[in-house]
Amino acid sequence: MADLRPDPKKIAFVASPAPEAQEAIERLTARYGNVAGDEAEVVVALGGDGLMLQTLHKYISTGKPIYGMNRGSVGFLMNEYAEDGLVERIWTAERSVIHPLAMTTIDIHGERQDALAINEVSLLRETSQVAKLRISVDGNARMDELIADGVLIATPAGSTAYNLSANGPILPLNATLLALTPISPFRPRRWRGALLPDRVALTIEVLESAKRPVSATADHHEVRDVAKVSVEMDRSKSMILMHDPGHSLDERILREQFGA
């Protein structure tokens, strides 16, 4: 059987601007080399979760596995930082395959924009006026009017980010679900969101968009003054996250649910 382990001479390092990340990339490059991203068999990201998201977006169409080491603050998606034994850690890492959400927006002028989200797509009011939203699932209206600061759709990988802060559910990484979570809901007052199969097509229409403007954001890509937002999972694109044994995303999500 062919050896499928990455070539240790074909690692591409990327780092955030933080001093500790820049120091790390200098030391690791001197020790392990650093090839261009298009030549690499694995990409090692040095920073926090923000850098990991940027790296995943950059390599989203390549299928290259991403191994992150924490040189930032939270680092939920990252492994612990260590300079020794990096090649061995990459060889033995557990792989998690994730798919992004595809967001399509139509703004109040009829202009269309497309973007991908690894964590979540969120809609949020732009002014002091609360948003009024209509939510449809697979073309069927499921909520005629949600009055809230906004709403978000999170993937399992993103369920511990903004979604968790908005009191949304934590999803196991292998769950074939999406979390639909309201942001500060006013009406219906007791609605806490929904768990949806990850094969559905969601449409959110902004009601009274001139009076109550709403923005839509796919991870870091924001579109202002939207009138309609469509969201569904894009299975044509796959990303591979690598984690040390015992520290996979599944394990981290499980620990998060028990407050560990």
mmCIF file of C-alpha atoms in Angstrom:
data_model
loop_
_atom_site.group_PDB
_atom_site.id
_atom_site.type_symbol
_atom_site.label_atom_id
_atom_site.label_comp_id
_atom_site.label_asym_id
_atom_site.label_seq_id
_atom_site.Cartn_x
_atom_site.Cartn_y
_atom_site.Cartn_z
ATOM 1 C CA MET A 1 0.000 0.000 0.000
ATOM 2 C CA ALA A 2 1.287 3.442 -0.897
ATOM 3 C CA ASP A 3 2.437 5.721 1.918
ATOM 4 C CA LEU A 4 -0.184 8.472 2.150
ATOM 5 C CA ARG A 5 1.650 10.486 4.784
ATOM 6 C CA PRO A 6 2.576 14.067 3.814
ATOM 7 C CA ASP A 7 6.075 14.709 2.553
ATOM 8 C CA PRO A 8 7.880 16.513 5.431
ATOM 9 C CA LYS A 9 9.698 18.657 2.869
ATOM 10 C CA LYS A 10 6.406 19.988 1.463
ATOM 11 C CA ILE A 11 4.961 22.006 4.340
ATOM 12 C CA ALA A 12 3.681 25.543 3.815
ATOM 13 C CA PHE A 13 3.648 27.715 6.939
ATOM 14 C CA VAL A 14 1.312 30.680 7.340
ATOM 15 C CA ALA A 15 1.167 32.975 10.374
ATOM 16 C CA SER A 16 -0.918 35.782 11.779
ATOM 17 C CA PRO A 17 0.700 39.215 12.274
ATOM 18 C CA ALA A 18 0.909 38.629 16.041
ATOM 19 C CA PRO A 19 4.523 38.763 17.325
ATOM 20 C CA GLU A 20 4.379 35.265 18.811
ATOM 21 C CA ALA A 21 3.117 33.869 15.503
ATOM 22 C CA GLN A 22 5.808 35.683 13.514
ATOM 23 C CA GLU A 23 8.510 34.409 15.862
ATOM 24 C CA ALA A 24 7.137 30.881 15.515
ATOM 25 C CA ILE A 25 7.128 30.903 11.714
ATOM 26 C CA GLU A 26 10.759 32.029 11.665
ATOM 27 C CA ARG A 27 11.861 29.196 13.954
ATOM 28 C CA LEU A 28 9.749 26.522 12.245
ATOM 29 C CA THR A 29 10.781 27.609 8.752
ATOM 30 C CA ALA A 30 14.448 27.381 9.729
ATOM 31 C CA ARG A 31 13.865 23.895 11.078
ATOM 32 C CA TYR A 32 11.435 22.341 8.582
ATOM 33 C CA GLY A 33 11.630 24.526 5.486
ATOM 34 C CA ASN A 34 8.725 26.353 3.892
ATOM 35 C CA VAL A 35 7.389 25.711 0.386
ATOM 36 C CA ALA A 36 4.875 27.736 -1.597
ATOM 37 C CA GLY A 37 1.236 26.950 -0.918
ATOM 38 C CA ASP A 38 0.608 25.466 -4.363
ATOM 39 C CA GLU A 39 3.511 23.021 -3.852
ATOM 40 C CA ALA A 40 2.603 22.017 -0.301
ATOM 41 C CA GLU A 41 1.083 18.723 0.777
ATOM 42 C CA VAL A 42 -0.002 20.204 4.101
ATOM 43 C CA VAL A 43 -0.466 23.755 5.383
ATOM 44 C CA VAL A 44 0.501 24.630 8.960
ATOM 45 C CA ALA A 45 -1.321 27.689 10.304
ATOM 46 C CA LEU A 46 0.189 29.590 13.241
ATOM 47 C CA GLY A 47 -2.211 31.896 15.051
ATOM 48 C CA GLY A 48 -5.738 31.736 16.423
ATOM 49 C CA ASP A 49 -9.117 30.721 15.086
ATOM 50 C CA GLY A 50 -9.289 33.868 12.943
ATOM 51 C CA LEU A 51 -6.180 32.840 11.033
ATOM 52 C CA MET A 52 -7.503 29.290 10.711
ATOM 53 C CA LEU A 53 -10.678 30.599 9.075
ATOM 54 C CA GLN A 54 -8.626 32.764 6.707
ATOM 55 C CA THR A 55 -6.429 29.789 5.812
ATOM 56 C CA LEU A 56 -9.404 27.500 5.231
ATOM 57 C CA HIS A 57 -10.963 30.091 2.943
ATOM 58 C CA LYS A 58 -7.703 30.548 1.026
ATOM 59 C CA TYR A 59 -7.269 26.815 0.390
ATOM 60 C CA ILE A 60 -10.962 25.920 0.193
ATOM 61 C CA SER A 61 -10.748 24.748 -3.430
ATOM 62 C CA THR A 62 -7.501 22.799 -3.120
ATOM 63 C CA GLY A 63 -8.352 19.994 -0.686
ATOM 64 C CA LYS A 64 -5.043 20.545 1.111
ATOM 65 C CA PRO A 65 -5.163 19.481 4.786
ATOM 66 C CA ILE A 66 -4.687 22.246 7.338
ATOM 67 C CA TYR A 67 -2.862 21.673 10.634
ATOM 68 C CA GLY A 68 -3.094 24.593 13.040
ATOM 69 C CA MET A 69 -0.984 25.430 16.094
ATOM 70 C CA ASN A 70 -2.209 27.999 18.578
ATOM 71 C CA ARG A 71 -0.291 31.260 18.593
ATOM 72 C CA GLY A 72 -3.418 33.343 19.266
ATOM 73 C CA SER A 73 -6.015 33.681 21.996
ATOM 74 C CA VAL A 74 -8.887 31.165 21.850
ATOM 75 C CA GLY A 75 -7.536 28.604 19.401
ATOM 76 C CA PHE A 76 -10.525 26.244 19.508
ATOM 77 C CA LEU A 77 -9.673 24.956 16.036
ATOM 78 C CA MET A 78 -5.945 24.741 16.751
ATOM 79 C CA ASN A 79 -3.537 22.203 18.226
ATOM 80 C CA GLU A 80 -1.179 23.035 21.047
ATOM 81 C CA TYR A 81 2.001 24.756 19.926
ATOM 82 C CA ALA A 82 5.220 22.753 20.005
ATOM 83 C CA GLU A 83 8.237 22.877 17.731
ATOM 84 C CA ASP A 84 9.538 19.350 18.289
ATOM 85 C CA GLY A 85 8.165 16.368 16.371
ATOM 86 C CA LEU A 86 6.021 18.371 13.981
ATOM 87 C CA VAL A 87 6.355 15.911 11.104
ATOM 88 C CA GLU A 88 5.355 12.995 13.335
ATOM 89 C CA ARG A 89 2.364 14.942 14.645
ATOM 90 C CA ILE A 90 1.209 15.660 11.101
ATOM 91 C CA TRP A 91 1.635 12.013 10.124
ATOM 92 C CA THR A 92 -0.482 10.762 13.039
ATOM 93 C CA ALA A 93 -3.095 13.539 13.050
ATOM 94 C CA GLU A 94 -6.794 12.735 12.884
ATOM 95 C CA ARG A 95 -8.618 14.257 9.934
ATOM 96 C CA SER A 96 -12.019 15.966 10.002
ATOM 97 C CA VAL A 97 -13.790 16.785 6.738
ATOM 98 C CA ILE A 98 -16.057 19.831 6.750
ATOM 99 C CA HIS A 99 -18.138 21.586 4.097
ATOM 100 C CA PRO A 100 -18.925 25.312 3.861
ATOM 101 C CA LEU A 101 -22.237 27.097 3.628
ATOM 102 C CA ALA A 102 -22.985 28.881 0.364
ATOM 103 C CA MET A 103 -24.664 32.258 0.884
ATOM 104 C CA THR A 104 -26.420 34.160 -1.891
ATOM 105 C CA THR A 105 -27.717 37.651 -1.158
ATOM 106 C CA ILE A 106 -29.976 40.008 -3.081
ATOM 107 C CA ASP A 107 -29.804 43.571 -1.782
ATOM 108 C CA ILE A 108 -32.483 46.231 -1.888
ATOM 109 C CA HIS A 109 -31.123 47.414 -5.270
ATOM 110 C CA GLY A 110 -31.412 43.937 -6.789
ATOM 111 C CA GLU A 111 -27.652 43.281 -6.777
ATOM 112 C CA ARG A 112 -26.518 39.708 -6.101
ATOM 113 C CA GLN A 113 -23.451 38.557 -4.156
ATOM 114 C CA ASP A 114 -22.185 35.056 -3.335
ATOM 115 C CA ALA A 115 -19.919 34.036 -0.476
ATOM 116 C CA LEU A 116 -18.882 30.965 1.494
ATOM 117 C CA ALA A 117 -19.007 30.489 5.258
ATOM 118 C CA ILE A 118 -17.166 27.869 7.272
ATOM 119 C CA ASN A 119 -18.618 28.877 10.657
ATOM 120 C CA GLU A 120 -21.908 30.639 10.059
ATOM 121 C CA VAL A 121 -24.063 32.971 8.018
ATOM 122 C CA SER A 122 -25.564 35.695 10.195
ATOM 123 C CA LEU A 123 -28.145 38.400 9.563
ATOM 124 C CA LEU A 124 -28.057 41.403 11.873
ATOM 125 C CA ARG A 125 -29.949 44.694 12.136
ATOM 126 C CA GLU A 126 -28.001 47.760 10.971
ATOM 127 C CA THR A 127 -29.790 50.408 13.039
ATOM 128 C CA SER A 128 -31.725 50.799 16.289
ATOM 129 C CA GLN A 129 -34.776 49.316 14.541
ATOM 130 C CA VAL A 130 -35.150 45.582 15.153
ATOM 131 C CA ALA A 131 -35.210 43.315 12.121
ATOM 132 C CA LYS A 132 -38.342 41.661 10.804
ATOM 133 C CA LEU A 133 -37.575 38.439 8.944
ATOM 134 C CA ARG A 134 -39.518 35.714 7.153
ATOM 135 C CA ILE A 135 -37.898 32.258 7.243
ATOM 136 C CA SER A 136 -38.566 29.571 4.611
ATOM 137 C CA VAL A 137 -37.185 26.033 4.470
ATOM 138 C CA ASP A 138 -37.102 24.292 1.087
ATOM 139 C CA GLY A 139 -39.502 26.896 -0.271
ATOM 140 C CA ASN A 140 -42.042 26.548 2.529
ATOM 141 C CA ALA A 141 -42.548 29.469 4.927
ATOM 142 C CA ARG A 142 -41.908 28.178 8.442
ATOM 143 C CA MET A 143 -41.949 31.507 10.285
ATOM 144 C CA ASP A 144 -43.865 34.386 8.749
ATOM 145 C CA GLU A 145 -42.340 36.990 11.037
ATOM 146 C CA LEU A 146 -39.349 36.839 13.363
ATOM 147 C CA ILE A 147 -38.750 40.096 15.216
ATOM 148 C CA ALA A 148 -35.202 40.076 16.566
ATOM 149 C CA ASP A 149 -31.754 41.604 16.334
ATOM 150 C CA GLY A 150 -31.095 38.939 13.720
ATOM 151 C CA VAL A 151 -30.653 35.240 13.079
ATOM 152 C CA LEU A 152 -27.763 32.942 12.182
ATOM 153 C CA ILE A 153 -27.212 29.588 10.505
ATOM 154 C CA ALA A 154 -24.251 27.642 11.888
ATOM 155 C CA THR A 155 -22.417 24.541 10.732
ATOM 156 C CA PRO A 156 -21.331 21.921 13.297
ATOM 157 C CA ALA A 157 -17.759 23.284 13.034
ATOM 158 C CA GLY A 158 -19.057 26.787 13.737
ATOM 159 C CA SER A 159 -21.594 25.868 16.388
ATOM 160 C CA THR A 160 -19.161 26.698 19.214
ATOM 161 C CA ALA A 161 -18.462 30.201 17.865
ATOM 162 C CA TYR A 162 -21.053 32.991 17.408
ATOM 163 C CA ASN A 163 -23.837 30.409 17.594
ATOM 164 C CA LEU A 164 -22.878 29.367 21.118
ATOM 165 C CA SER A 165 -22.605 33.007 22.211
ATOM 166 C CA ALA A 166 -26.192 33.486 20.979
ATOM 167 C CA ASN A 167 -27.295 30.518 23.137
ATOM 168 C CA GLY A 168 -27.476 28.164 20.175
ATOM 169 C CA PRO A 169 -26.862 24.406 20.485
ATOM 170 C CA ILE A 170 -23.458 22.774 20.181
ATOM 171 C CA LEU A 171 -23.468 20.235 17.336
ATOM 172 C CA PRO A 172 -21.169 17.208 17.057
ATOM 173 C CA LEU A 173 -18.928 17.593 14.035
ATOM 174 C CA ASN A 174 -20.378 14.533 12.302
ATOM 175 C CA ALA A 175 -23.992 15.638 12.850
ATOM 176 C CA THR A 176 -25.835 16.128 9.560
ATOM 177 C CA LEU A 177 -27.499 19.220 10.990
ATOM 178 C CA LEU A 178 -27.456 23.005 10.863
ATOM 179 C CA ALA A 179 -28.319 25.242 13.800
ATOM 180 C CA LEU A 180 -30.794 28.043 13.082
ATOM 181 C CA THR A 181 -30.456 30.410 16.043
ATOM 182 C CA PRO A 182 -32.206 33.741 16.689
ATOM 183 C CA ILE A 183 -30.184 36.684 17.981
ATOM 184 C CA SER A 184 -32.010 38.447 20.841
ATOM 185 C CA PRO A 185 -35.515 37.420 19.700
ATOM 186 C CA PHE A 186 -38.497 39.594 20.681
ATOM 187 C CA ARG A 187 -41.314 37.779 18.860
ATOM 188 C CA PRO A 188 -41.977 34.864 19.017
ATOM 189 C CA ARG A 189 -40.649 35.434 22.529
ATOM 190 C CA ARG A 190 -40.119 31.800 23.417
ATOM 191 C CA TRP A 191 -38.629 30.669 20.108
ATOM 192 C CA ARG A 192 -35.087 29.418 20.665
ATOM 193 C CA GLY A 193 -34.289 28.300 17.135
ATOM 194 C CA ALA A 194 -34.322 25.035 15.225
ATOM 195 C CA LEU A 195 -32.135 22.117 14.217
ATOM 196 C CA LEU A 196 -32.387 21.476 10.494
ATOM 197 C CA PRO A 197 -31.073 18.718 8.207
ATOM 198 C CA ASP A 198 -27.959 19.981 6.476
ATOM 199 C CA ARG A 199 -29.475 19.283 3.058
ATOM 200 C CA VAL A 200 -32.186 21.939 3.305
ATOM 201 C CA ALA A 201 -32.245 25.226 1.421
ATOM 202 C CA LEU A 202 -32.947 28.189 3.682
ATOM 203 C CA THR A 203 -34.344 31.512 2.516
ATOM 204 C CA ILE A 204 -34.637 34.550 4.773
ATOM 205 C CA GLU A 205 -36.530 37.574 3.536
ATOM 206 C CA VAL A 206 -36.117 40.978 5.153
ATOM 207 C CA LEU A 207 -39.473 42.622 5.817
ATOM 208 C CA GLU A 208 -39.721 46.411 5.829
ATOM 209 C CA SER A 209 -36.118 46.550 4.553
ATOM 210 C CA ALA A 210 -36.160 50.324 3.972
ATOM 211 C CA LYS A 211 -37.193 51.054 7.561
ATOM 212 C CA ARG A 212 -35.349 48.130 9.137
ATOM 213 C CA PRO A 213 -32.083 47.574 7.200
ATOM 214 C CA VAL A 214 -30.250 44.290 7.717
ATOM 215 C CA SER A 215 -26.746 43.100 6.846
ATOM 216 C CA ALA A 216 -25.721 39.516 6.068
ATOM 217 C CA THR A 217 -22.283 38.108 6.872
ATOM 218 C CA ALA A 218 -20.674 34.861 5.742
ATOM 219 C CA ASP A 219 -17.832 34.476 8.264
ATOM 220 C CA HIS A 220 -16.025 37.779 7.511
ATOM 221 C CA HIS A 221 -17.711 38.757 4.244
ATOM 222 C CA GLU A 222 -20.459 41.321 4.927
ATOM 223 C CA VAL A 223 -23.193 42.506 2.587
ATOM 224 C CA ARG A 224 -25.217 45.567 3.632
ATOM 225 C CA ASP A 225 -28.901 46.314 3.046
ATOM 226 C CA VAL A 226 -29.980 42.835 2.028
ATOM 227 C CA ALA A 227 -33.528 42.020 0.927
ATOM 228 C CA LYS A 228 -33.205 38.234 0.653
ATOM 229 C CA VAL A 229 -30.580 35.715 1.732
ATOM 230 C CA SER A 230 -30.367 32.081 0.611
ATOM 231 C CA VAL A 231 -28.184 29.546 2.416
ATOM 232 C CA GLU A 232 -27.350 25.897 1.803
ATOM 233 C CA MET A 233 -24.401 23.590 2.366
ATOM 234 C CA ASP A 234 -21.973 23.303 -0.556
ATOM 235 C CA ARG A 235 -20.842 19.684 -0.710
ATOM 236 C CA SER A 236 -18.774 20.295 -3.805
ATOM 237 C CA LYS A 237 -16.111 21.806 -1.542
ATOM 238 C CA SER A 238 -14.399 19.879 1.248
ATOM 239 C CA MET A 239 -11.837 21.050 3.776
ATOM 240 C CA ILE A 240 -9.621 18.816 5.902
ATOM 241 C CA LEU A 241 -8.715 19.870 9.434
ATOM 242 C CA MET A 242 -5.956 17.919 11.183
ATOM 243 C CA HIS A 243 -5.776 17.472 14.956
ATOM 244 C CA ASP A 244 -3.565 15.522 17.324
ATOM 245 C CA PRO A 245 -5.061 12.191 18.482
ATOM 246 C CA GLY A 246 -7.447 12.764 21.368
ATOM 247 C CA HIS A 247 -7.862 16.427 20.441
ATOM 248 C CA SER A 248 -10.074 16.181 17.345
ATOM 249 C CA LEU A 249 -12.907 18.613 16.748
ATOM 250 C CA ASP A 250 -15.371 15.902 17.775
ATOM 251 C CA GLU A 251 -13.572 15.540 21.105
ATOM 252 C CA ARG A 252 -13.353 19.300 21.634
ATOM 253 C CA ILE A 253 -17.049 19.768 20.889
ATOM 254 C CA LEU A 254 -17.926 16.946 23.300
ATOM 255 C CA ARG A 255 -15.825 18.547 26.030
ATOM 256 C CA GLU A 256 -17.441 21.920 25.375
ATOM 257 C CA GLN A 257 -20.902 20.432 25.948
ATOM 258 C CA PHE A 258 -19.845 19.222 29.395
ATOM 259 C CA GLY A 259 -18.060 22.447 30.278
ATOM 260 C CA ALA A 260 -14.594 20.852 30.182
#
